[in-house]
Amino acid sequence: MLFHSALGALLLISTTNAYIWPSPQLDALEAVRFDQLGFTVLPSSISLFVSPCNLFVFAGANSGRSDAADWIRTAYHDMATHNSTDGTGGLDASIRFPAERTRTENIGDGFANTIGIVFQVINRYVSMADAIALGVIFAVENCGGPEIPFRGGRTDADEPNAPGVPEPQENIDSHVASFARQGFTQTEMIGLVACGHTFGGVQHSVFPDIVNVLNDPTSTEDVAHFDSTFVTFDNNIATEYISGTTQNPLVVGFNDTTNSDKRIFGSDGNATMHSFADSPKLFASTCADLFARMVDTVPTGVKLTDVITPLPLKPASVDLVLNGDILQLSGFVRLWNMTEDPSRVVHMLWDDHAQGTGNTTMGFAGTSSATHGKHSAAWYGFNDTVPHSPIGLDPATGIKSLSFVVNGKLEDQGGLGFAVQDGYMLSATSCSMGNNPLTGRVDVAVRNGVNPTRVYLEMTNHDSVGRIVITEIDIPRPPQPVAADSAYSLWSLNMSDQNVVFLTFNIGAEIDGVKYSTTNLLRLNSFAPCSQ
Ligand code: HEM
Ligand SMILES: *[C@@H]1O[C@H](CO)[C@@H](O)[C@H](O)[C@H]1NC(C)=O
Ligand SMILES: *[C@@H]1O[C@H](CO)[C@@H](O)[C@H](O)[C@H]1NC(C)=O
Ligand SMILES: *[C@@H]1O[C@H](CO)[C@@H](O)[C@H](O)[C@H]1NC(C)=O
Ligand SMILES: *[C@@H]1O[C@H](CO)[C@@H](O)[C@H](O)[C@H]1NC(C)=O
Ligand SMILES: *[C@@H]1O[C@H](CO)[C@@H](O)[C@H](O)[C@H]1NC(C)=O
Ligand SMILES: *[C@@H]1O[C@H](CO)[C@@H](O)[C@H](O)[C@H]1NC(C)=O
Ligand SMILES: *[C@@H]1O[C@H](CO)[C@@H](O)[C@H](O)[C@H]1NC(C)=O
């Protein structure tokens, strides 16, 4: 079964993989990838945790540790269980299981720390494994590194993977074999270790046989760093190694058995490390490729999306509510790679069901920024009078699709328009009967002539292994049509009659074999009180 946003229509049939708005999963992945800081409509402020790059939220400043380093190590350890022969393991968030995390090969609290932070971005379209991948990408990009192509669609394991993370006391043959099993050549192994170990270091408390107590007030958790710039992506890991000045505890550690970086970096006569030391550019581009390979190493059968690129113009939080005789259309549009510009004029145009069109000027609503301010976006609300308020439309003619004109230039997805689904929506007659017990009535307005197979509430839940699942609660088809106005009829659910109680939900409907879901999370106790 296809799955669409409630505001979507049947537009993706002709294209194979291209990202056409609306596409709930791609819209959500694109948002979490690119709307990192700033504008209020989107939830992901996860990159705050790597701004500044020496931030370590679990200890004071000068701990010597950083969230950025934890995130990168976590992703590697989650991926390193991959067996490229049988396709098992890989980046699938199996590291979240205590049974995997407490193995000797996964010693340290960085994994638990990471899971607590990075999993804040998950939702029904962004898995825990996607969130771990984004953690690497944000850490590297925000801290001086190259941009890394991001694909979404990872699935989360339902049990721990087989062990397989390399440890420092292994010999070089064992490491070469381990990386080969993970899908990386010896040269790629040297690269991936150098790319990872440009961040962070080894902690005394975790590896007392590798690092002594340091008595260093700038490294209170006794972390001996891999290079002198341990919260910055740069090629110092290579220049310091080649020049012989390195303090890397896995190169110049007092016990040669655990000097794994020394054996790995030297395993091709230093050729790869020389090339990295000679060229920061080569180091950055190699690391961008290898980090992308690392996060895209997933169990067989998982199908990743194409690389997510930002839509130049993207509608967001688009929603419809039937309020009496008015169809309220609300939302925003994001203009990528643009800053505030008072002289810019943005118009929104729309088509209705009666060959009619509409035209309004949009209001500037704010800016957002991503990747330490490298990218910015300007946001406009659908109504310029009050940028966050809806536009009132005539329910009889409804709305089919949007397009936009920015300083005279038409943006309509190559003629497709931005489809809007007005076949069903929340009715403002929905009401709340208070919080204790939490109850009320949800009224869904269904457009006359549209004949949904089902209308239901969607509640976000977690399954027994922490994955997000959607529970659907059917709204019974009314035995007799209950007119909302001349164009819509109501389907209602009295929540007191339900044995599940929930505060927030979306509304879903199945129309002509396609499942739709409303964009914005609805909140039962935000509805007007029910008149008794
Ligand atoms: C043979 C392969 C590897 C070995 C033996 C190894 C070993 C280690 C050890 C012993 C630590 C110290 C952990 C602690 O004290 O908490 C460490 C830290 C780290 N490793 Fe590796 N590593 C390997 C490969 C990689 C790879 C491929 C990456 C990423 C691409 C990576 C990323 C990191 C990062 C970012 C840290 C710092 C963690 C922090 O400071 O919190 N490592 N590694
Ligand atoms: C990887 O999978 C192959 C095929 O199932 C198996 O023979 C091999 O032992 C596995 N490797 C490891 C390290 O488990
Ligand atoms: C060096 O490390 C290895 C592996 O951890 C250990 O077995 C050995 O006892 C250590 N040697 C010394 C001299 O501490
Ligand atoms: C590689 O570089 C290290 C550090 O400068 C040096 O100690 C080692 O001898 C070099 N190995 C080779 C094979 O040149
Ligand atoms: C962003 O906009 C600037 C100025 O309009 C343009 O020069 C630049 O190429 C754009 N960058 C991207 C990545 O689109
Ligand atoms: C929309 O309205 C503006 C004036 O408010 C007008 O300049 C513009 O041409 C109209 N655009 C379309 C496509 O109708
Ligand atoms: C914009 O919002 C204001 C206030 O809610 C409303 O009066 C006005 O009619 C709206 N404009 C359009 C074009 O719907
Ligand atoms: C829901 O049903 C209960 C009885 O089961 C009734 O008391 C209540 O008034 C109904 N609520 C609404 C909003 O219709």
XYZ file of C-alpha atoms and ligand atoms in Angstrom:
673
model
C 0.000 0.000 0.000
C 1.224 3.481 -0.827
C 1.538 5.959 1.962
C 1.100 9.670 1.585
C 0.754 12.814 3.582
C -2.820 13.904 3.982
C -1.883 16.854 1.861
C -0.478 14.694 -0.866
C -2.050 13.444 -4.028
C -1.193 10.784 -6.518
C 1.801 12.485 -7.981
C 4.663 10.107 -7.386
C 3.495 7.446 -9.777
C 5.341 8.780 -12.792
C 8.666 9.294 -11.064
C 10.833 6.548 -9.622
C 13.062 7.910 -6.908
C 12.877 11.675 -7.264
C 11.783 13.483 -4.169
C 8.437 15.085 -4.895
C 6.713 16.910 -2.053
C 4.683 15.667 -0.243
C 6.348 12.430 0.794
C 6.004 11.947 4.559
C 9.212 9.985 5.029
C 11.383 12.144 2.780
C 9.823 15.344 4.141
C 10.734 14.234 7.661
C 14.236 13.030 6.771
C 14.947 16.223 4.853
C 13.730 18.295 7.778
C 15.828 16.523 10.381
C 18.869 16.675 8.073
C 18.628 20.327 7.059
C 16.440 22.268 9.514
C 18.936 21.963 12.295
C 18.683 25.169 14.272
C 16.431 28.126 14.343
C 12.946 28.063 13.051
C 10.375 26.829 15.506
C 8.227 24.577 13.351
C 10.658 21.680 13.282
C 11.735 19.521 16.172
C 15.382 18.842 15.558
C 17.772 20.890 17.596
C 20.077 17.926 18.012
C 22.987 19.842 16.491
C 22.857 22.102 19.579
C 24.655 19.262 21.340
C 27.712 19.709 19.129
C 27.703 23.517 19.328
C 30.294 24.353 20.469
C 32.228 21.269 19.468
C 33.839 20.793 22.867
C 30.433 20.492 24.510
C 30.069 17.404 26.677
C 26.709 17.545 28.378
C 27.493 14.808 30.911
C 30.384 16.530 32.663
C 31.712 20.030 33.142
C 33.874 21.920 30.706
C 37.478 20.636 30.564
C 36.416 17.002 30.922
C 38.468 16.229 27.823
C 35.451 14.516 26.309
C 32.847 15.682 23.788
C 29.434 14.632 22.536
C 30.852 14.803 19.000
C 33.460 12.102 19.739
C 30.917 9.905 21.518
C 28.522 10.089 18.587
C 31.173 9.062 16.049
C 32.479 6.179 18.167
C 28.913 4.977 18.811
C 28.101 4.822 15.109
C 31.298 2.917 14.360
C 30.695 0.371 17.105
C 27.083 -0.102 15.997
C 28.188 -0.649 12.393
C 31.266 -2.809 13.143
C 29.147 -5.916 13.749
C 28.410 -6.065 10.019
C 29.266 -9.308 8.232
C 29.520 -8.478 4.537
C 29.386 -12.186 3.623
C 26.021 -12.983 5.107
C 24.715 -9.410 5.291
C 23.956 -9.465 9.014
C 24.674 -6.600 11.409
C 25.525 -3.040 10.501
C 24.161 0.337 11.468
C 20.857 -0.746 12.982
C 20.887 0.721 16.502
C 21.556 -2.708 18.032
C 24.082 -0.915 20.262
C 21.097 0.335 22.284
C 20.570 -3.138 23.749
C 22.323 -3.424 27.117
C 23.351 -6.982 26.179
C 25.417 -5.579 23.287
C 26.562 -2.410 25.029
C 27.999 -4.197 28.051
C 30.342 -6.409 25.995
C 34.054 -5.755 26.604
C 34.373 -4.550 23.006
C 31.852 -1.787 23.858
C 33.344 -0.591 27.104
C 32.600 2.969 28.285
C 29.533 5.111 28.866
C 29.696 6.966 25.522
C 27.167 4.639 23.912
C 24.499 5.113 26.560
C 25.150 8.868 26.491
C 24.752 9.000 22.724
C 21.570 6.993 22.695
C 19.995 9.396 25.172
C 20.765 12.437 23.024
C 20.631 11.290 19.440
C 17.389 9.404 19.870
C 15.645 12.685 20.595
C 15.257 13.181 16.854
C 13.402 9.948 16.150
C 9.840 9.907 14.916
C 7.726 7.571 12.841
C 9.804 8.333 9.758
C 13.295 8.681 11.287
C 14.568 5.481 12.902
C 17.031 5.181 15.766
C 19.659 3.981 13.284
C 18.990 7.010 11.051
C 19.447 9.170 14.143
C 22.829 7.545 14.910
C 23.891 8.207 11.300
C 22.796 11.841 11.629
C 24.823 12.090 14.843
C 28.037 11.312 12.928
C 27.113 13.671 10.134
C 26.279 16.581 12.452
C 29.390 16.012 14.579
C 31.728 15.995 11.584
C 30.044 18.783 9.619
C 29.611 21.080 12.591
C 33.170 20.637 13.799
C 35.177 21.599 10.748
C 34.667 18.521 8.609
C 33.279 17.922 5.133
C 29.602 17.543 4.321
C 28.557 13.904 4.263
C 25.813 12.592 2.002
C 22.881 11.324 4.087
C 20.460 8.589 3.119
C 17.564 7.597 5.371
C 15.467 4.492 5.776
C 17.567 2.414 8.172
C 15.627 -0.082 10.237
C 16.229 -0.798 13.896
C 17.328 -4.248 15.015
C 15.063 -6.190 17.341
C 17.944 -7.951 19.081
C 21.694 -7.514 19.676
C 24.002 -8.318 16.762
C 26.836 -10.841 16.893
C 29.996 -9.382 18.501
C 32.692 -8.037 16.194
C 34.074 -4.626 17.207
C 37.892 -4.549 16.942
C 39.903 -4.047 20.135
C 43.332 -2.449 20.583
C 45.235 -5.550 21.707
C 44.491 -7.479 18.482
C 47.250 -7.962 15.920
C 47.235 -6.346 12.493
C 46.066 -9.464 10.650
C 43.102 -9.664 12.950
C 42.263 -5.992 12.289
C 42.595 -6.378 8.513
C 40.290 -9.417 8.687
C 37.831 -7.574 10.900
C 37.569 -4.582 8.547
C 37.276 -6.934 5.572
C 34.340 -8.604 7.299
C 32.838 -5.129 7.827
C 33.306 -4.426 4.097
C 36.460 -2.254 4.102
C 39.857 -2.840 2.473
C 43.119 -2.362 4.342
C 43.562 1.135 2.855
C 39.994 1.992 3.819
C 40.667 0.663 7.319
C 43.590 3.069 7.705
C 41.372 5.877 6.447
C 38.387 5.089 8.628
C 40.477 4.783 11.797
C 42.268 8.083 11.038
C 38.962 9.808 10.222
C 37.401 8.607 13.480
C 40.440 9.290 15.615
C 40.684 12.933 14.552
C 38.141 13.268 17.420
C 38.427 12.232 21.055
C 40.855 9.942 22.769
C 41.278 7.138 25.289
C 40.038 7.496 28.867
C 41.995 6.307 31.865
C 38.879 5.077 33.673
C 37.918 2.865 30.744
C 41.387 1.753 29.631
C 43.619 2.018 32.718
C 46.162 -0.264 31.004
C 46.533 2.216 28.116
C 46.240 5.625 29.795
C 47.529 6.668 33.202
C 45.957 9.267 35.462
C 46.827 12.540 33.739
C 46.413 15.204 36.452
C 45.512 17.581 33.641
C 42.984 20.300 34.587
C 41.931 20.535 30.919
C 41.183 16.791 30.789
C 39.515 16.044 34.099
C 38.217 12.664 32.853
C 41.837 11.705 32.048
C 41.443 11.439 28.291
C 44.693 11.056 26.327
C 43.741 12.513 22.946
C 44.496 11.042 19.535
C 45.664 14.430 18.243
C 46.125 17.939 19.580
C 42.820 19.188 18.089
C 40.476 16.559 19.474
C 37.168 18.421 19.009
C 37.970 19.509 15.461
C 37.966 17.596 12.228
C 41.385 18.165 10.625
C 44.324 16.112 9.385
C 46.438 16.640 12.518
C 45.890 12.951 13.293
C 48.068 12.344 10.207
C 50.513 15.279 10.337
C 51.394 14.610 13.973
C 51.799 10.889 13.293
C 54.038 11.439 10.260
C 56.139 14.128 11.948
C 56.718 11.888 14.947
C 55.208 14.377 17.406
C 52.009 12.432 18.016
C 50.781 11.783 21.561
C 48.166 9.303 20.265
C 47.845 6.734 23.082
C 47.223 3.990 20.507
C 50.531 4.892 18.757
C 52.927 5.836 21.537
C 51.206 4.030 24.431
C 53.522 2.505 27.051
C 52.314 -1.023 26.252
C 53.014 -1.801 22.601
C 50.436 -4.609 22.574
C 47.632 -2.039 22.593
C 49.210 0.342 20.026
C 46.665 -0.570 17.373
C 46.734 2.780 15.551
C 50.514 2.413 15.188
C 50.134 -0.998 13.556
C 47.183 0.099 11.404
C 48.657 3.441 10.255
C 51.991 1.787 9.454
C 50.521 -1.259 7.744
C 51.054 0.097 4.225
C 54.448 1.650 4.951
C 52.681 4.890 5.956
C 51.578 5.594 2.358
C 47.975 6.430 3.269
C 48.914 8.495 6.315
C 51.499 10.376 4.232
C 48.853 11.268 1.670
C 46.550 12.537 4.440
C 49.346 14.551 6.050
C 50.185 16.113 2.684
C 46.631 17.107 1.804
C 43.908 18.267 4.195
C 41.639 18.258 1.156
C 42.283 14.618 0.341
C 41.809 13.721 4.002
C 38.446 15.535 4.105
C 37.125 14.031 0.882
C 38.299 10.531 1.831
C 36.640 10.857 5.235
C 33.394 12.121 3.685
C 33.302 8.984 1.523
C 34.277 6.611 4.310
C 31.894 8.075 6.886
C 29.099 7.814 4.310
C 30.064 4.174 3.633
C 30.171 3.545 7.377
C 26.683 4.888 8.085
C 25.270 3.270 4.956
C 26.524 -0.176 6.015
C 23.217 -1.770 6.950
C 21.879 -5.305 7.163
C 20.873 -6.941 3.876
C 17.292 -6.168 2.969
C 17.305 -2.621 4.309
C 16.640 -0.236 1.455
C 18.081 3.218 1.941
C 16.621 6.285 0.256
C 18.523 8.280 -2.321
C 20.861 10.881 -0.862
C 18.650 13.537 0.700
C 19.236 16.969 -0.787
C 17.411 20.081 0.344
C 14.363 21.103 -1.653
C 14.965 24.660 -2.929
C 11.424 25.521 -1.872
C 9.620 23.330 0.622
C 6.178 23.672 2.169
C 6.119 22.582 5.816
C 3.540 21.969 8.545
C 0.789 22.333 5.959
C -2.567 21.573 7.499
C -6.274 22.069 6.917
C -9.049 22.469 9.487
C -12.732 22.876 8.728
C -13.946 25.702 10.929
C -17.652 26.334 10.359
C -17.981 27.659 6.821
C -14.257 28.215 6.408
C -11.518 25.862 5.313
C -8.445 27.034 7.212
C -5.179 26.398 5.408
C -2.067 26.957 7.492
C 1.602 26.307 6.977
C 4.961 27.655 5.980
C 7.262 27.585 3.055
C 11.029 27.338 3.416
C 13.342 29.012 0.923
C 16.661 27.171 1.105
C 19.969 29.080 0.969
C 18.313 32.430 1.607
C 18.486 34.940 4.408
C 16.010 37.609 5.441
C 15.423 40.152 2.670
C 12.662 42.725 3.191
C 12.519 43.423 -0.539
C 11.706 39.809 -1.418
C 8.115 39.196 -2.474
C 6.652 35.721 -2.084
C 3.234 34.863 -3.464
C 1.319 31.675 -2.929
C -1.097 30.560 -5.640
C -3.556 27.698 -5.392
C -5.931 25.673 -7.536
C -9.322 24.561 -6.288
C -11.777 21.865 -7.413
C -13.810 24.288 -9.560
C -11.083 25.426 -11.961
C -10.623 28.453 -9.707
C -7.343 29.898 -8.492
C -6.284 31.968 -5.510
C -3.370 34.254 -4.858
C -2.010 35.714 -1.633
C 1.162 37.420 -0.457
C 3.062 35.465 2.172
C 4.471 36.874 5.403
C 8.091 36.566 6.524
C 8.146 34.241 9.536
C 11.806 33.750 10.441
C 15.073 32.133 9.473
C 16.767 28.873 10.334
C 20.369 27.825 10.076
C 22.239 24.565 9.711
C 25.833 23.321 9.912
C 27.211 26.081 12.123
C 25.530 28.783 10.076
C 26.937 27.534 6.774
C 23.417 27.136 5.423
C 20.468 29.350 6.098
C 16.854 29.338 5.069
C 14.095 31.943 5.091
C 10.595 30.943 6.139
C 7.283 32.479 5.077
C 3.823 31.915 6.512
C 0.801 31.401 4.282
C -0.896 34.585 5.436
C 0.931 37.887 5.428
C -1.482 39.646 7.782
C -0.480 37.414 10.650
C 2.252 35.097 9.344
C 1.291 32.189 11.620
C -2.456 32.373 10.972
C -4.368 30.364 8.404
C -5.894 31.444 5.140
C -9.636 31.079 4.933
C -10.923 29.201 1.881
C -14.393 28.296 0.674
C -15.080 24.628 1.578
C -17.280 24.220 -1.488
C -14.425 24.809 -3.911
C -11.740 23.366 -1.600
C -8.098 23.221 -2.555
C -6.056 20.897 -4.767
C -2.539 22.239 -5.007
C -0.191 25.092 -4.240
C 2.537 26.860 -6.132
C 4.717 29.792 -5.214
C 6.221 32.830 -6.899
C 9.432 34.183 -5.362
C 10.455 37.566 -6.770
C 8.604 36.723 -9.953
C 10.027 33.196 -10.325
C 7.468 30.373 -10.361
C 8.202 27.374 -8.084
C 5.798 24.532 -8.836
C 7.909 21.331 -8.838
C 8.270 21.390 -12.581
C 4.571 21.879 -13.236
C 3.325 19.268 -10.751
C 2.415 21.793 -8.099
C 2.499 20.994 -4.379
C -0.514 18.738 -3.847
C -2.899 19.317 -0.963
C -5.364 16.647 0.223
C -8.651 18.195 1.302
C -10.601 14.902 1.264
C -10.611 14.806 5.057
C -9.382 16.992 7.894
C -9.938 17.877 11.523
C -13.194 19.677 12.221
C -12.986 22.543 14.695
C -16.118 21.138 16.351
C -13.827 18.576 18.027
C -13.929 19.123 21.753
C -12.218 18.324 25.014
C -13.869 17.182 28.242
C -10.870 17.911 30.421
C -7.684 16.212 31.414
C -8.807 14.049 34.287
C -9.886 11.738 32.880
C -8.470 12.779 29.518
C -11.385 12.596 27.151
C -13.354 14.430 24.505
C -14.617 13.982 20.958
C -12.679 14.020 17.703
C -14.697 15.124 14.682
C -13.240 14.498 11.253
C -14.709 16.360 8.290
C -14.897 14.180 5.161
C -15.478 15.863 1.816
C -18.756 14.827 0.199
C -18.022 12.672 -2.816
C -14.773 11.389 -1.304
C -15.446 7.918 0.037
C -12.727 6.824 2.459
C -12.489 3.105 3.180
C -11.405 3.981 6.708
C -10.840 7.050 8.867
C -8.799 6.576 12.040
C -6.688 8.207 14.701
C -2.986 7.426 14.695
C -1.269 7.188 18.033
C 2.512 7.012 18.304
C 3.664 4.136 20.503
C 6.820 2.175 21.154
C 7.108 -1.568 20.706
C 8.849 -3.866 23.189
C 12.289 -3.001 21.761
C 11.752 0.773 21.658
C 10.861 1.212 17.999
C 8.139 3.666 17.104
C 4.942 2.032 15.953
C 1.659 3.618 14.983
C -1.520 2.323 16.566
C -4.640 3.015 14.513
C -8.022 3.489 16.139
C -10.876 3.385 13.672
C -13.548 6.038 13.688
C -16.796 4.292 12.833
C -18.508 5.370 9.628
C -21.613 7.330 10.679
C -24.807 5.370 9.934
C -26.375 8.567 8.576
C -24.352 11.435 7.082
C -23.927 14.238 9.629
C -23.521 17.442 7.651
C -20.704 19.751 8.770
C -21.532 22.244 6.046
C -22.613 21.955 2.419
C -19.356 20.295 1.371
C -18.300 18.134 4.334
C -19.787 15.491 6.650
C -18.554 14.458 10.071
C -17.170 11.169 11.349
C -16.873 11.324 15.141
C -15.142 9.385 17.881
C -16.177 9.803 21.498
C -12.962 9.167 23.384
C -14.764 8.126 26.588
C -15.809 5.006 24.731
C -12.166 4.068 24.039
C -10.115 1.952 26.352
C -6.887 3.627 25.245
C -6.344 7.148 26.449
C -3.939 9.371 24.581
C -3.142 13.016 24.399
C -1.657 13.491 20.931
C -2.447 11.933 17.590
C -2.642 12.401 13.850
C -5.653 11.611 11.736
C -5.322 8.981 9.033
C -7.589 8.000 6.178
C -7.513 5.414 3.439
C -8.810 6.871 0.194
C -8.760 4.930 -3.102
C -6.217 2.484 -1.671
C -3.816 5.188 -0.473
C -3.145 5.863 3.198
C -2.862 9.496 4.193
C -1.843 11.082 7.453
C -2.300 14.641 8.654
C 0.922 16.600 9.101
C 0.642 18.264 12.475
C 0.316 16.430 15.754
C -3.094 17.136 17.292
C -3.587 17.519 21.006
C -6.888 16.488 22.557
C -6.712 18.892 25.486
C -6.142 21.851 23.150
C -9.673 21.532 21.739
C -12.464 23.789 22.955
C -14.520 22.410 25.867
C -17.440 20.174 24.864
C -20.768 21.797 25.546
C -22.554 19.378 27.875
C 40.921 -1.200 15.016
C 40.006 -0.263 15.094
C 39.814 0.603 16.302
C 40.263 0.452 17.577
C 41.076 -0.668 18.138
C 39.789 1.604 18.317
C 40.032 1.805 19.661
C 39.582 2.869 20.384
C 39.751 3.039 21.797
C 40.455 2.088 22.711
C 39.169 4.191 22.145
C 39.044 4.806 23.546
C 37.587 4.746 24.028
C 37.392 5.328 25.394
O 38.349 5.553 26.112
O 36.231 5.553 25.763
C 38.643 4.772 20.956
C 37.997 5.963 20.909
C 37.404 6.472 19.767
N 37.275 5.819 18.564
Fe 38.233 4.145 18.018
N 39.086 2.404 17.490
C 39.065 1.836 16.261
C 38.430 2.308 15.137
C 37.640 3.443 15.116
C 36.892 3.874 13.987
C 36.864 3.180 12.620
C 36.246 5.007 14.357
C 35.303 5.887 13.561
C 35.266 5.965 12.261
C 36.605 5.288 15.722
C 36.181 6.383 16.439
C 36.574 6.654 17.739
C 36.284 7.900 18.416
C 35.570 9.116 17.839
C 36.806 7.768 19.702
C 36.770 8.812 20.819
C 35.658 8.567 21.766
C 35.630 9.608 22.849
O 36.599 10.365 23.014
O 34.609 9.658 23.556
N 37.445 4.305 16.166
N 38.893 3.945 19.890
C 30.174 -14.114 8.286
O 29.193 -14.856 7.622
C 29.685 -16.016 6.989
C 28.526 -16.621 6.209
O 27.453 -16.899 7.075
C 30.259 -16.968 8.026
O 30.800 -18.097 7.377
C 31.341 -16.234 8.808
O 31.811 -17.066 9.845
C 30.822 -14.945 9.381
N 31.927 -14.209 9.963
C 31.996 -13.956 11.255
C 33.196 -13.244 11.710
O 31.104 -14.244 12.016
C 50.063 -5.161 27.640
O 48.709 -5.313 27.246
C 48.310 -6.666 27.109
C 46.891 -6.668 26.528
O 46.065 -5.862 27.315
C 48.437 -7.378 28.428
O 48.049 -8.722 28.288
C 49.847 -7.279 28.947
O 49.963 -7.808 30.232
C 50.330 -5.835 28.958
N 51.731 -5.778 29.258
C 52.218 -5.052 30.245
C 53.691 -5.071 30.381
O 51.508 -4.381 30.971
C 55.771 5.351 9.717
O 55.782 6.566 10.432
C 56.144 6.417 11.785
C 55.991 7.748 12.457
O 56.783 8.704 11.837
C 57.570 5.874 11.884
O 57.893 5.669 13.232
C 57.635 4.552 11.147
O 58.952 4.091 11.130
C 57.153 4.715 9.745
N 57.071 3.413 9.119
C 57.544 3.188 7.906
C 57.439 1.790 7.385
O 58.098 4.065 7.252
C 23.373 30.073 -2.344
O 23.040 31.359 -2.815
C 24.146 32.110 -3.255
C 23.694 33.529 -3.516
O 22.419 33.565 -4.052
C 24.734 31.416 -4.492
O 25.833 32.155 -4.975
C 25.174 30.029 -4.076
O 25.634 29.312 -5.188
C 24.023 29.259 -3.443
N 24.528 28.020 -2.877
C 23.924 26.871 -3.046
C 24.565 25.691 -2.398
O 22.891 26.750 -3.667
C -0.923 37.577 -7.542
O -1.303 38.863 -7.048
C -0.349 39.897 -7.255
C -0.887 41.163 -6.639
O -1.275 40.976 -5.328
C -0.055 40.067 -8.710
O 0.974 41.023 -8.862
C 0.372 38.783 -9.336
O 0.502 38.909 -10.730
C -0.648 37.681 -9.044
N -0.112 36.443 -9.547
C -0.844 35.579 -10.217
C -0.120 34.389 -10.784
O -2.020 35.700 -10.348
C -5.110 36.338 7.189
O -5.412 36.272 8.558
C -6.224 37.322 9.023
C -6.329 37.180 10.527
O -6.654 35.854 10.893
C -7.578 37.280 8.307
O -8.376 38.330 8.744
C -7.346 37.387 6.800
O -8.554 37.239 6.102
C -6.393 36.319 6.332
N -6.026 36.532 4.938
C -6.374 35.680 3.970
C -5.857 35.981 2.599
O -7.041 34.673 4.174
C -19.319 10.386 25.213
O -20.061 9.319 25.690
C -20.373 9.412 27.067
C -21.130 8.171 27.469
O -20.446 7.037 27.037
C -21.205 10.648 27.332
O -21.428 10.784 28.716
C -20.454 11.868 26.833
O -21.240 13.009 26.943
C -20.046 11.680 25.400
N -19.168 12.794 25.045
C -19.369 13.555 23.984
C -18.357 14.644 23.784
O -20.235 13.367 23.205
